CSV table of C-alpha atoms in Angstrom, one decimal:
chain,number,residue,atom,x,y,z
I,19,MET,CA,10.0,-20.3,28.6
I,20,ASN,CA,9.8,-22.9,26.2
I,21,SER,CA,12.7,-23.0,24.0
I,22,ALA,CA,10.8,-24.9,21.4
I,23,LEU,CA,8.5,-21.8,20.7
I,24,LEU,CA,11.4,-20.0,19.4
I,25,ARG,CA,12.5,-22.4,16.9
I,26,LEU,CA,12.9,-20.7,13.8
I,27,PRO,CA,11.0,-22.1,10.6
I,28,ARG,CA,12.9,-24.8,8.6
I,29,ALA,CA,16.2,-23.3,10.1
I,30,THR,CA,18.3,-25.3,12.6
I,31,PHE,CA,21.5,-23.7,14.4
I,32,GLN,CA,23.8,-24.5,17.4
I,33,LEU,CA,26.0,-21.8,19.4
I,34,LYS,CA,28.8,-23.4,21.0
I,35,ARG,CA,29.8,-22.0,24.8
I,36,SER,CA,32.5,-20.2,25.0
I,37,LYS,CA,34.2,-17.8,27.7
I,38,VAL,CA,34.9,-15.0,25.2
I,39,ALA,CA,32.3,-12.9,24.0
I,40,PHE,CA,30.7,-13.9,20.5
I,41,ARG,CA,31.8,-11.8,17.5
I,42,PRO,CA,29.0,-10.8,15.0
I,43,ARG,CA,28.7,-14.0,12.7
I,44,CYS,CA,26.3,-14.4,9.8
I,45,PHE,CA,24.1,-17.9,9.6
I,46,GLN,CA,22.2,-18.9,6.8
I,47,GLY,CA,19.4,-21.8,7.4
I,48,SER,CA,17.0,-23.2,4.6
I,49,SER,CA,15.2,-20.2,3.0
I,50,LEU,CA,16.0,-17.9,6.3
I,51,ARG,CA,18.6,-15.4,6.7
I,52,TYR,CA,19.7,-14.0,10.1
I,53,SER,CA,22.6,-12.8,12.0
I,54,SER,CA,23.9,-12.8,15.6
I,55,ILE,CA,24.2,-9.7,17.9
I,56,SER,CA,27.5,-10.1,20.1
I,57,THR,CA,26.6,-11.1,23.6
I,58,ALA,CA,28.7,-11.5,26.7
I,59,PRO,CA,28.9,-15.1,28.2
I,60,ASN,CA,26.4,-14.4,30.7
I,61,GLY,CA,24.0,-13.1,28.0
I,62,ALA,CA,24.1,-9.5,28.5
I,63,ALA,CA,24.5,-7.6,25.2
I,64,GLU,CA,27.8,-5.6,24.6
I,65,ALA,CA,26.8,-2.1,24.0
I,66,LYS,CA,30.0,-1.1,22.3
I,67,GLN,CA,29.6,-3.8,19.7
I,68,LYS,CA,26.0,-3.8,19.1
I,69,PRO,CA,25.3,-3.0,15.4
I,70,LYS,CA,22.6,-0.8,14.5
I,71,LEU,CA,19.3,-2.9,13.5
I,72,GLY,CA,17.7,-1.8,10.0
I,73,ARG,CA,13.8,-1.6,9.8
I,74,ASN,CA,13.8,-4.9,7.7
I,75,TYR,CA,15.3,-7.1,10.6
I,76,TYR,CA,13.2,-8.5,13.1
I,77,VAL,CA,14.9,-9.0,16.7
I,78,VAL,CA,14.5,-12.6,17.9
I,79,ARG,CA,15.9,-13.4,21.6
I,80,THR,CA,16.4,-17.0,22.5
I,81,PRO,CA,16.1,-18.4,26.1
I,82,GLN,CA,19.8,-18.5,26.5
I,83,SER,CA,19.7,-14.7,26.2
I,84,HIS,CA,21.1,-14.6,22.3
I,85,THR,CA,19.8,-12.3,20.3
I,86,PHE,CA,19.2,-12.7,16.6
I,87,ARG,CA,17.9,-10.7,13.6
I,88,VAL,CA,15.9,-12.0,11.0
I,89,ASN,CA,15.8,-10.2,7.9
I,90,LEU,CA,11.9,-10.1,6.4
I,91,LYS,CA,12.7,-9.3,3.2
I,92,ASN,CA,14.7,-12.7,2.5
I,93,SER,CA,12.6,-15.0,4.8
I,94,PRO,CA,10.0,-16.6,2.4
I,95,ASN,CA,8.9,-18.9,4.9
I,96,LEU,CA,7.4,-15.9,6.8
I,97,VAL,CA,6.3,-13.4,4.9
I,98,GLY,CA,5.6,-14.0,0.8
I,99,ILE,CA,4.8,-11.3,-1.6
I,100,ARG,CA,3.8,-11.4,-5.1
I,101,SER,CA,2.6,-8.5,-7.3
I,102,THR,CA,1.9,-8.0,-10.7
I,103,ARG,CA,0.6,-5.4,-13.1
I,104,GLY,CA,-2.1,-7.9,-14.5
I,105,MET,CA,-3.6,-6.5,-17.9
I,106,ARG,CA,-2.9,-2.9,-17.0
I,107,ASP,CA,0.2,-1.1,-18.5
I,108,TYR,CA,1.9,-0.2,-15.1
I,109,ASN,CA,1.8,-1.8,-11.9
I,110,GLU,CA,0.5,1.0,-9.5
I,111,ASP,CA,0.7,-1.3,-6.2
I,112,ARG,CA,2.9,-1.3,-3.7
I,113,TYR,CA,3.7,-3.2,-0.5
I,114,LYS,CA,6.0,-2.8,2.8
I,115,SER,CA,7.0,-5.3,5.4
I,116,SER,CA,9.4,-3.9,8.3
I,117,THR,CA,9.6,-3.1,11.8
I,118,VAL,CA,8.7,-0.4,14.0
I,119,LYS,CA,9.5,0.6,17.3
I,120,LEU,CA,7.4,2.7,19.6
I,121,ASP,CA,8.6,4.4,22.7
I,122,HIS,CA,5.2,3.5,24.8
I,123,LEU,CA,5.6,-0.6,23.8
I,124,PRO,CA,8.2,-2.5,25.0
I,125,ASN,CA,8.5,-4.8,22.2
I,126,GLN,CA,8.9,-4.4,18.1
I,127,LEU,CA,6.0,-4.2,16.1
I,128,LEU,CA,5.7,-5.9,12.8
I,129,TYR,CA,4.4,-3.5,10.0
I,130,PHE,CA,2.9,-5.0,6.9
I,131,GLY,CA,1.2,-3.1,4.4
I,132,VAL,CA,-0.3,-2.9,0.7
I,133,PHE,CA,-1.1,0.1,-1.2
I,134,ASP,CA,-3.1,0.2,-4.2
I,135,GLY,CA,-2.4,3.7,-6.4
I,136,HIS,CA,-4.6,5.0,-8.8
I,137,GLY,CA,-3.8,8.0,-11.5
I,138,GLY,CA,-0.5,7.5,-11.2
I,139,SER,CA,2.5,6.3,-8.9
I,140,HIS,CA,3.7,9.4,-6.9
I,141,CYS,CA,1.2,9.0,-3.7
I,142,VAL,CA,1.5,5.3,-3.5
I,143,ASP,CA,5.3,5.5,-3.8
I,144,TYR,CA,5.5,8.4,-1.3
I,145,LEU,CA,2.8,6.1,1.1
I,146,SER,CA,5.0,2.8,1.1
I,147,ALA,CA,8.4,4.6,1.8
I,148,HIS,CA,7.2,6.8,4.5
I,149,LEU,CA,4.2,5.9,6.2
I,150,HIS,CA,5.7,3.7,8.8
I,151,GLU,CA,8.3,6.6,9.4
I,152,LYS,CA,5.4,9.0,10.4
I,153,LEU,CA,3.9,6.2,12.7
I,154,GLU,CA,6.9,6.4,14.7
I,155,GLY,CA,7.3,10.1,14.7
I,156,MET,CA,3.8,11.1,15.8
I,157,THR,CA,3.5,13.3,19.0
I,158,PRO,CA,0.5,14.4,20.9
I,159,GLU,CA,1.2,18.0,19.8
I,160,ASP,CA,0.7,17.0,16.1
I,161,ALA,CA,-3.0,16.6,17.0
I,162,GLU,CA,-3.9,20.1,16.9
I,163,LEU,CA,-2.1,21.1,13.9
I,164,ILE,CA,-3.4,18.2,11.6
I,165,VAL,CA,-7.1,18.9,12.8
I,166,ASP,CA,-6.8,22.8,12.2
I,167,ALA,CA,-5.3,21.6,8.7
I,168,TYR,CA,-8.3,19.8,7.7
I,169,ARG,CA,-10.9,22.4,9.3
I,170,LYS,CA,-9.6,24.7,6.7
I,171,PHE,CA,-11.4,22.8,3.9
I,172,GLY,CA,-14.5,24.6,4.4
I,173,ILE,CA,-17.4,25.6,6.6
I,174,ARG,CA,-18.6,22.1,6.9
I,175,TRP,CA,-15.2,21.1,8.3
I,176,SER,CA,-15.4,23.7,11.2
I,177,LYS,CA,-16.3,21.1,13.8
I,178,TYR,CA,-14.3,18.1,12.3
I,179,VAL,CA,-12.8,15.6,14.9
I,180,PRO,CA,-11.2,12.3,13.9
I,181,ALA,CA,-12.1,9.3,15.7
I,182,TYR,CA,-9.9,8.5,18.8
I,183,ILE,CA,-8.4,12.0,18.5
I,184,GLY,CA,-10.9,14.0,20.9
I,185,PRO,CA,-9.2,13.8,23.8
I,186,LEU,CA,-5.7,15.0,22.5
I,187,LEU,CA,-7.5,18.5,21.2
I,188,TYR,CA,-6.4,21.7,23.0
I,189,GLN,CA,-5.3,19.8,26.1
I,190,LYS,CA,-2.1,21.1,27.9
I,191,LYS,CA,0.5,19.5,29.9
I,192,PHE,CA,-0.6,19.5,33.4
I,193,SER,CA,1.3,19.4,36.8
I,194,THR,CA,0.3,17.8,40.1
I,195,TYR,CA,2.4,19.0,43.0
I,196,GLY,CA,5.1,20.3,40.8
I,197,ALA,CA,5.3,17.3,38.6
I,198,THR,CA,4.9,17.7,35.0
I,199,HIS,CA,3.2,14.8,33.0
I,200,GLU,CA,3.6,14.4,29.3
I,201,ARG,CA,0.7,13.1,27.4
I,202,LYS,CA,1.3,10.0,25.3
I,203,LEU,CA,-0.2,8.3,22.0
I,204,SER,CA,-2.1,5.2,22.0
I,205,LEU,CA,-1.6,3.1,19.0
I,206,GLU,CA,-4.8,3.9,17.6
I,207,GLN,CA,-4.3,7.6,17.9
I,208,ARG,CA,-0.8,7.1,16.7
I,209,MET,CA,-2.0,5.4,13.6
I,210,VAL,CA,-5.0,8.1,13.0
I,211,LEU,CA,-2.5,10.9,13.0
I,212,ALA,CA,-0.2,9.3,10.7
I,213,PHE,CA,-2.8,8.4,8.0
I,214,LEU,CA,-4.1,11.8,8.5
I,215,GLN,CA,-0.6,13.6,8.5
I,216,ILE,CA,0.7,11.6,5.2
I,217,ASP,CA,-2.5,12.5,3.6
I,218,LEU,CA,-2.0,16.1,3.8
I,219,GLU,CA,1.6,15.9,2.7
I,220,VAL,CA,0.8,13.9,-0.5
I,221,THR,CA,-2.1,16.4,-1.2
I,222,LYS,CA,0.1,19.4,-1.5
I,223,ILE,CA,2.5,18.0,-3.9
I,224,LEU,CA,0.6,16.0,-6.1
I,225,ARG,CA,-1.4,16.2,-9.2
I,226,TYR,CA,-5.0,16.3,-10.0
I,227,HIS,CA,-5.8,12.5,-10.0
I,228,ASP,CA,-3.0,10.9,-8.1
I,229,GLY,CA,-4.1,8.8,-5.1
I,230,SER,CA,-4.1,5.6,-3.3
I,231,THR,CA,-6.0,3.3,-0.8
I,232,GLY,CA,-4.0,1.4,1.5
I,233,SER,CA,-4.3,-1.0,4.7
I,234,VAL,CA,-1.7,-1.6,7.3
I,235,ALA,CA,-1.6,-4.1,9.6
I,236,LEU,CA,0.8,-3.9,13.1
I,237,VAL,CA,1.4,-7.4,14.8
I,238,GLU,CA,2.8,-7.3,18.4
I,239,PRO,CA,3.8,-10.7,19.8
I,240,MET,CA,3.2,-11.1,23.5
I,241,ASN,CA,5.6,-12.7,26.3
I,242,GLY,CA,8.9,-12.1,24.3
I,243,ASN,CA,8.3,-14.8,21.7
I,244,PRO,CA,8.8,-14.2,18.0
I,245,PHE,CA,5.5,-13.6,15.9
I,246,TRP,CA,5.4,-16.9,14.3
I,247,ALA,CA,5.4,-18.7,17.3
I,248,SER,CA,3.8,-16.6,20.0
I,249,PRO,CA,0.9,-17.8,22.2
I,250,ARG,CA,-0.7,-14.5,22.0
I,251,LEU,CA,-0.8,-11.7,19.5
I,252,ASN,CA,-2.1,-8.3,19.3
I,253,ILE,CA,-3.4,-7.3,15.5
I,254,THR,CA,-3.8,-3.5,14.7
I,255,VAL,CA,-5.3,-2.8,11.5
I,256,SER,CA,-5.6,1.0,10.1
I,257,HIS,CA,-7.5,0.6,6.5
I,258,VAL,CA,-8.6,3.3,4.1
I,259,GLY,CA,-10.5,2.3,0.9
I,260,ASP,CA,-10.9,-1.3,-0.7
I,261,THR,CA,-7.7,-3.1,0.0
I,262,ARG,CA,-8.1,-5.8,2.3
I,263,VAL,CA,-7.0,-7.6,5.5
I,264,ILE,CA,-8.2,-11.4,6.2
I,265,LEU,CA,-7.1,-13.9,8.8
I,266,CYS,CA,-7.6,-17.6,8.6
I,267,ASN,CA,-9.3,-19.3,11.5
I,268,THR,CA,-7.8,-22.5,12.4
I,269,ARG,CA,-10.9,-23.9,14.5
I,270,ASN,CA,-13.3,-23.8,11.4
I,271,GLY,CA,-10.9,-22.8,8.6
I,272,LYS,CA,-13.1,-19.8,7.6
I,273,ALA,CA,-11.9,-16.5,6.4
I,274,ASP,CA,-12.0,-13.7,9.1
I,275,THR,CA,-12.2,-10.4,7.3
I,276,LEU,CA,-11.0,-7.4,9.2
I,277,THR,CA,-11.7,-4.4,7.0
I,278,THR,CA,-14.6,-3.1,5.2
I,279,ASP,CA,-14.6,-1.5,1.8
I,280,HIS,CA,-15.2,2.2,1.7
I,281,HIS,CA,-17.6,2.5,-1.2
I,282,PRO,CA,-20.8,4.6,-1.3
I,283,SER,CA,-22.8,1.9,-1.2
I,284,ILE,CA,-22.1,1.5,2.6
I,285,LYS,CA,-24.8,3.6,4.4
I,286,LYS,CA,-22.2,5.2,6.9
I,287,GLU,CA,-19.8,6.2,4.2
I,288,PHE,CA,-23.0,7.6,1.8
I,289,ASP,CA,-23.9,10.0,4.8
I,290,ARG,CA,-20.5,11.1,5.6
I,291,ILE,CA,-19.8,12.2,2.2
I,292,ARG,CA,-23.2,13.8,2.0
I,293,LYS,CA,-22.5,15.7,5.1
I,294,TYR,CA,-19.5,17.4,3.4
I,295,GLY,CA,-21.4,18.6,0.5
I,296,GLY,CA,-20.2,15.4,-1.6
I,297,PHE,CA,-22.5,13.7,-4.5
I,298,PHE,CA,-22.7,10.4,-6.0
I,299,THR,CA,-23.1,9.5,-9.9
I,300,ARG,CA,-22.9,6.0,-11.8
I,301,ASP,CA,-20.5,4.9,-14.4
I,302,SER,CA,-20.9,3.0,-17.5
I,303,PHE,CA,-21.1,-0.3,-15.7
I,304,GLY,CA,-23.9,1.2,-13.1
I,305,GLU,CA,-21.0,1.4,-10.2
I,306,GLU,CA,-21.5,4.2,-8.0
I,307,MET,CA,-18.6,7.0,-8.1
I,308,THR,CA,-17.9,9.6,-5.5
I,309,VAL,CA,-18.1,13.0,-6.7
I,310,GLY,CA,-18.3,11.8,-10.0
I,311,GLN,CA,-14.5,10.7,-9.8
I,312,PHE,CA,-13.5,8.0,-7.2
I,313,ALA,CA,-14.6,4.5,-6.6
I,314,ASN,CA,-13.8,4.6,-3.1
I,315,THR,CA,-14.8,7.3,-0.5
I,316,ARG,CA,-11.9,7.1,1.4
I,317,ALA,CA,-8.3,7.7,0.1
I,318,PHE,CA,-5.0,9.2,0.4
I,319,GLY,CA,-4.3,12.0,-2.1
I,320,ASP,CA,-7.1,12.7,-4.9
I,321,PRO,CA,-6.7,16.4,-3.9
I,322,ILE,CA,-10.2,17.5,-5.7
I,323,GLY,CA,-12.3,15.1,-3.3
I,324,LYS,CA,-10.7,16.5,0.1
I,325,ARG,CA,-13.3,19.1,0.6
I,326,TYR,CA,-16.1,16.6,0.0
I,327,GLY,CA,-14.9,14.0,2.6
I,328,VAL,CA,-12.5,11.8,0.3
I,329,ILE,CA,-9.7,11.7,3.3
I,330,ALA,CA,-7.7,9.3,4.5
I,331,GLU,CA,-9.2,8.9,8.3
I,332,PRO,CA,-8.9,5.2,9.0
I,333,ASP,CA,-10.8,2.4,10.1
I,334,ILE,CA,-9.1,1.1,13.1
I,335,ILE,CA,-9.5,-2.8,14.0
I,336,VAL,CA,-8.1,-4.4,16.9
I,337,ARG,CA,-8.0,-8.1,17.4
I,338,LYS,CA,-6.5,-9.7,20.0
I,339,VAL,CA,-6.1,-13.9,19.3
I,340,ALA,CA,-4.5,-16.7,20.9
I,341,GLY,CA,-1.5,-17.8,18.6
I,342,GLU,CA,-2.6,-21.3,17.5
I,343,GLU,CA,-6.2,-19.8,16.4
I,344,VAL,CA,-4.9,-18.1,13.2
I,345,ALA,CA,-2.9,-19.9,10.6
I,346,PHE,CA,-2.0,-16.8,8.5
I,347,MET,CA,-2.7,-13.2,7.5
I,348,VAL,CA,-3.5,-12.1,4.0
I,349,LEU,CA,-2.9,-8.7,2.8
I,350,VAL,CA,-4.4,-7.9,-1.1
I,351,THR,CA,-5.4,-5.4,-3.1
I,352,ASP,CA,-8.8,-4.8,-5.3
I,353,GLY,CA,-7.3,-6.8,-8.2
I,354,VAL,CA,-7.9,-10.1,-6.2
I,355,THR,CA,-10.8,-9.2,-4.1
I,356,SER,CA,-12.8,-8.4,-7.4
I,357,VAL,CA,-12.7,-11.5,-8.9
I,358,MET,CA,-12.2,-13.8,-5.6
I,359,THR,CA,-14.1,-14.2,-2.5
I,360,ASP,CA,-12.3,-14.0,1.1
I,361,GLN,CA,-13.2,-17.5,1.6
I,362,GLU,CA,-11.5,-18.7,-1.8
I,363,ILE,CA,-8.5,-16.1,-0.9
I,364,VAL,CA,-7.8,-18.4,2.6
I,365,ASP,CA,-8.7,-21.7,0.8
I,366,SER,CA,-5.7,-21.2,-1.8
I,367,VAL,CA,-3.3,-20.8,0.9
I,368,LYS,CA,-4.1,-23.5,3.2
I,369,THR,CA,-2.0,-26.6,1.5
I,370,CYS,CA,0.9,-24.1,0.5
I,371,PRO,CA,4.1,-25.3,1.9
I,372,ASP,CA,5.3,-21.7,2.7
I,373,PRO,CA,3.8,-17.9,2.5
I,374,THR,CA,5.8,-17.1,-0.7
I,375,THR,CA,4.1,-20.0,-2.7
I,376,ALA,CA,0.7,-19.1,-1.2
I,377,ALA,CA,1.1,-15.5,-2.6
I,378,MET,CA,2.1,-16.6,-6.1
I,379,ARG,CA,-1.0,-18.9,-5.8
I,380,ILE,CA,-3.3,-16.5,-4.9
I,381,VAL,CA,-2.1,-14.1,-7.7
I,382,SER,CA,-2.2,-17.2,-10.2
I,383,TYR,CA,-6.0,-17.8,-9.5
I,384,ALA,CA,-6.6,-13.9,-9.9
I,385,GLU,CA,-5.2,-14.0,-13.3
I,386,GLN,CA,-6.8,-16.9,-14.2
I,387,PHE,CA,-10.0,-15.7,-13.0
I,388,GLY,CA,-9.5,-12.8,-15.4
I,389,SER,CA,-8.8,-9.7,-13.2
I,390,ALA,CA,-8.1,-6.8,-15.1
I,391,ASP,CA,-6.4,-4.6,-12.4
I,392,ASN,CA,-3.0,-4.7,-10.9
I,393,ILE,CA,-2.8,-7.7,-8.6
I,394,THR,CA,-0.8,-7.9,-5.2
I,395,ALA,CA,-0.8,-10.6,-2.4
I,396,MET,CA,1.0,-10.7,1.1
I,397,VAL,CA,0.6,-13.8,3.2
I,398,VAL,CA,2.2,-13.7,6.8
I,399,ARG,CA,2.8,-16.7,8.4
I,400,LEU,CA,1.4,-17.0,12.3
I,401,PRO,CA,1.5,-19.6,14.8
I,402,GLY,CA,-1.3,-21.9,13.6
I,403,TRP,CA,0.4,-22.5,10.2
I,404,GLY,CA,0.4,-25.9,9.0
I,405,THR,CA,-2.9,-26.9,10.9
I,406,PRO,CA,-4.9,-28.9,8.9
I,407,MET,CA,-8.3,-27.4,7.6
I,408,PRO,CA,-10.8,-28.2,5.3
I,409,ASP,CA,-10.8,-26.5,1.8
I,410,LEU,CA,-14.3,-24.8,1.5
I,411,SER,CA,-14.2,-23.5,-1.6
I,412,ALA,CA,-12.7,-26.1,-3.7
I,413,ASP,CA,-15.3,-27.1,-5.8
I,414,ILE,CA,-16.3,-23.5,-6.8
I,415,ARG,CA,-12.8,-22.8,-7.6
I,416,ARG,CA,-12.6,-26.0,-9.8
I,417,TYR,CA,-15.5,-25.1,-11.7
I,418,ARG,CA,-14.6,-21.4,-12.3
I,419,LEU,CA,-11.2,-22.8,-13.8
I,420,GLU,CA,-12.9,-25.0,-16.1
I,421,ASN,CA,-15.2,-22.4,-17.3
I,422,ALA,CA,-12.7,-19.3,-17.1
I,423,SER,CA,-12.6,-19.1,-20.9
I,424,SER,CA,-16.3,-18.1,-21.3
I,425,ARG,CA,-16.7,-15.5,-18.6
I,426,GLY,CA,-17.4,-11.9,-19.1
I,427,PRO,CA,-16.2,-8.7,-20.7
I,428,ARG,CA,-14.3,-7.4,-17.7
I,429,LEU,CA,-12.5,-10.5,-17.3
I,430,GLY,CA,-10.1,-9.8,-20.3
I,431,SER,CA,-10.6,-10.6,-24.2
I,432,GLY,CA,-13.3,-13.1,-24.5
I,433,MET,CA,-11.8,-14.7,-27.8
I,434,TYR,CA,-8.4,-15.7,-26.2
I,435,THR,CA,-7.9,-17.9,-23.1
I,436,ASP,CA,-4.4,-16.9,-23.1
I,437,LEU,CA,-4.3,-13.5,-21.4
I,438,ALA,CA,-0.9,-12.6,-22.8
I,439,LYS,CA,-1.4,-13.5,-26.0
I,440,ALA,CA,-4.6,-11.0,-26.1
I,441,ALA,CA,-2.5,-8.3,-24.6
I,442,ASP,CA,-0.2,-8.7,-27.3
I,443,VAL,CA,-3.0,-8.6,-29.8
I,444,ARG,CA,-4.2,-5.5,-28.4
I,445,GLU,CA,-0.8,-3.7,-28.3
I,446,GLN,CA,-0.2,-4.9,-32.2
I,447,THR,CA,-3.7,-3.8,-33.3
I,448,ILE,CA,-3.5,-0.3,-31.8
I,449,LYS,CA,0.0,0.0,-33.3
I,450,THR,CA,-1.5,-0.7,-36.6
I,451,LEU,CA,-4.4,1.5,-35.9
I,452,PHE,CA,-2.0,4.8,-35.4
I,453,GLU,CA,0.4,3.5,-38.1
I,454,GLU,CA,3.5,3.0,-35.7
I,455,GLY,CA,3.1,6.7,-34.5
I,456,ALA,CA,2.0,8.2,-37.6
I,457,HIS,CA,-1.1,9.6,-35.7
I,458,THR,CA,-0.9,10.8,-32.4
I,459,GLU,CA,-5.0,10.6,-31.7
I,460,LEU,CA,-8.1,9.5,-33.8
I,461,SER,CA,-11.5,11.2,-34.1
I,462,GLU,CA,-14.1,8.8,-34.2
I,463,GLU,CA,-14.5,9.0,-38.1
I,464,GLN,CA,-10.7,8.4,-38.4
I,465,LEU,CA,-10.9,5.7,-36.3
I,466,ARG,CA,-13.4,4.0,-38.4
I,467,ARG,CA,-11.3,4.6,-41.5
I,468,GLN,CA,-8.3,2.8,-40.2
I,469,ILE,CA,-10.1,-0.1,-39.3
I,470,ALA,CA,-11.6,-0.4,-42.7
I,471,LYS,CA,-8.2,0.5,-44.2
I,472,PHE,CA,-6.3,-2.6,-42.2
I,473,ASN,CA,-9.3,-4.9,-42.5
I,474,ILE,CA,-9.8,-5.3,-38.8
I,475,LYS,CA,-12.7,-7.0,-36.9
I,476,LEU,CA,-13.3,-5.9,-33.6
I,477,SER,CA,-15.8,-7.7,-31.1
I,478,ILE,CA,-16.9,-7.5,-27.6
I,479,GLY,CA,-18.3,-10.6,-25.5
I,480,VAL,CA,-21.2,-9.2,-23.4
I,481,GLY,CA,-24.0,-10.7,-20.9
I,482,VAL,CA,-22.2,-13.8,-20.1
I,483,LEU,CA,-22.4,-16.3,-17.0
I,484,PRO,CA,-20.3,-19.2,-16.4
I,485,GLY,CA,-20.8,-22.0,-18.5
I,486,GLU,CA,-22.5,-19.8,-21.4
I,487,GLU,CA,-21.5,-18.9,-24.8
I,488,ALA,CA,-20.4,-15.1,-25.1
I,489,GLU,CA,-22.9,-13.2,-27.7
I,490,GLN,CA,-20.5,-11.1,-29.7
I,491,VAL,CA,-21.0,-7.5,-30.7
I,492,SER,CA,-19.3,-7.6,-34.0
I,493,SER,CA,-20.4,-4.3,-35.5
I,494,THR,CA,-17.3,-2.0,-35.9
I,495,GLN,CA,-19.7,1.0,-35.5
I,496,ASP,CA,-20.9,-0.4,-32.3
I,497,VAL,CA,-17.4,-1.2,-30.8
I,498,VAL,CA,-16.2,2.1,-31.8
I,499,SER,CA,-19.2,3.8,-30.1
I,500,MET,CA,-18.5,1.9,-26.9
I,501,PHE,CA,-14.9,3.3,-26.8
I,502,PHE,CA,-16.4,6.9,-26.4
I,503,SER,CA,-19.1,5.7,-24.1
I,504,VAL,CA,-16.8,3.7,-21.6
I,505,LEU,CA,-14.5,6.8,-21.5
I,506,ASN,CA,-17.4,9.2,-21.0
I,507,ARG,CA,-16.0,11.2,-24.0
I,508,PRO,CA,-18.4,13.0,-26.6
I,509,TYR,CA,-18.3,11.9,-30.0
I,510,THR,CA,-16.7,15.0,-31.5
I,511,SER,CA,-13.5,14.3,-29.0
I,512,VAL,CA,-10.4,12.5,-30.2
I,513,LEU,CA,-8.8,9.6,-28.5
I,514,THR,CA,-5.2,8.9,-28.2
I,515,SER,CA,-3.5,5.2,-27.9
I,516,ALA,CA,-3.6,5.2,-24.4
I,517,ASP,CA,-7.3,6.0,-24.4
I,518,ILE,CA,-7.8,2.9,-26.5
I,519,LYS,CA,-5.9,0.9,-24.6
I,520,LYS,CA,-8.0,2.0,-21.6
I,521,ALA,CA,-11.3,1.2,-23.2
I,522,TRP,CA,-10.2,-1.9,-24.6
I,523,SER,CA,-9.4,-3.5,-21.5
I,524,LEU,CA,-12.6,-2.0,-19.9
I,525,LEU,CA,-14.7,-3.8,-22.5
I,526,GLY,CA,-12.6,-6.7,-23.2
I,527,VAL,CA,-12.4,-6.1,-26.9
I,528,SER,CA,-11.2,-9.3,-29.1
I,529,ALA,CA,-9.6,-8.3,-32.7
I,530,MET,CA,-8.6,-10.4,-35.8
I,531,ARG,CA,-7.5,-9.3,-39.2
I,532,ASN,CA,-9.6,-10.4,-42.1
């Protein structure tokens, strides 16, 4: 085995030969932390002194039979993560990087996941904390129980069979010449069952609208090499919703998108929802909504949508690649993909010195391009990292940045190029309208009176393209009416401060005092 392949990025170390066993000792390299596991001089591990490894530790074995553990949480040169709430009041995005060990595979698997919650954080918190545990704990016997639970959703579900699971249903152990053979789960079957099982669990305990989308990538290095230096990698992705997993191809520098968004515009998803009695509507922006509530056709949680097919049966994507063909892997939520193309995301990473800087750069671009959602990016170093590649979208990004101040209403407040300042103006204006909590809710007429009382002028930039000036809707009556329309509320209803914050962000309202 080539010892050069096992060199830890930006870290060097030496082990002195000794006739006695090595005691556990901590080493720290540049931006990478790892610990040695006690080994005997002949390379055999001492079972009595072997420490218990946590999920955050990735085991690396050297050609000299020494074993080290790398802490994925404290290795910015291997895994970079950046998450921000953006223009939202709360950050409902979550992420997870750890290891999993499955009985039927000899090597540790790297587990990377991003989850995009909606309607609350209960579901997304549960996913990030427990999905990897479900993946390890699935057994063939779980298949019948899980499928039977879904078949109780209604008559349309009576013949439901998830992908990859058919061979497991109602098959018992069999014996040949007195020997009993155990059924074993493939990786694809295990991932499907884990997603469906945790979907059932969160559905039973969550409130009306709480849910999440998510993507998980399992990376299996081959030939005993670490994932950042392996000549071959098996990458298996399990995907629900509109989070995204992207590889960068070192041969041409192009983005290789592994996932497909689960939206009503996809014919397969449209037909599947209709099969279970679901329907589609359009919101005030013209976007299709599943059963009038959900932007995605598959999701965790969202109990009201389960019987109509809004479940967490994942798409499974398997990719076997030569290590030098892939430079890195990016996992992002739709706060990034709503304002950046996959190629722009990949090109943003190419010149970064490490994955942590790359994740921060992706989030920074998304903020500058006006993302109104929570923003999360995870960048994972792969063997082709550092390969020179062309920046295929440099001119487009440069043009977009130069014209960012005149972008449309979904990209934040049109009158302020400083998004933080725009958010502060929004908060102060809403506090003024509600007189620092003196009012808890306002009707349409009350809202107009408050605006007139404090001489506040509201405007909305509409119908703009890059490089064009925004047309301002300056009538207070028009803006107040849009508050109710974008929230799909009758004009006879009342709005709370949280309602106005949501409508304000969706419409891109600007405010000033006369």
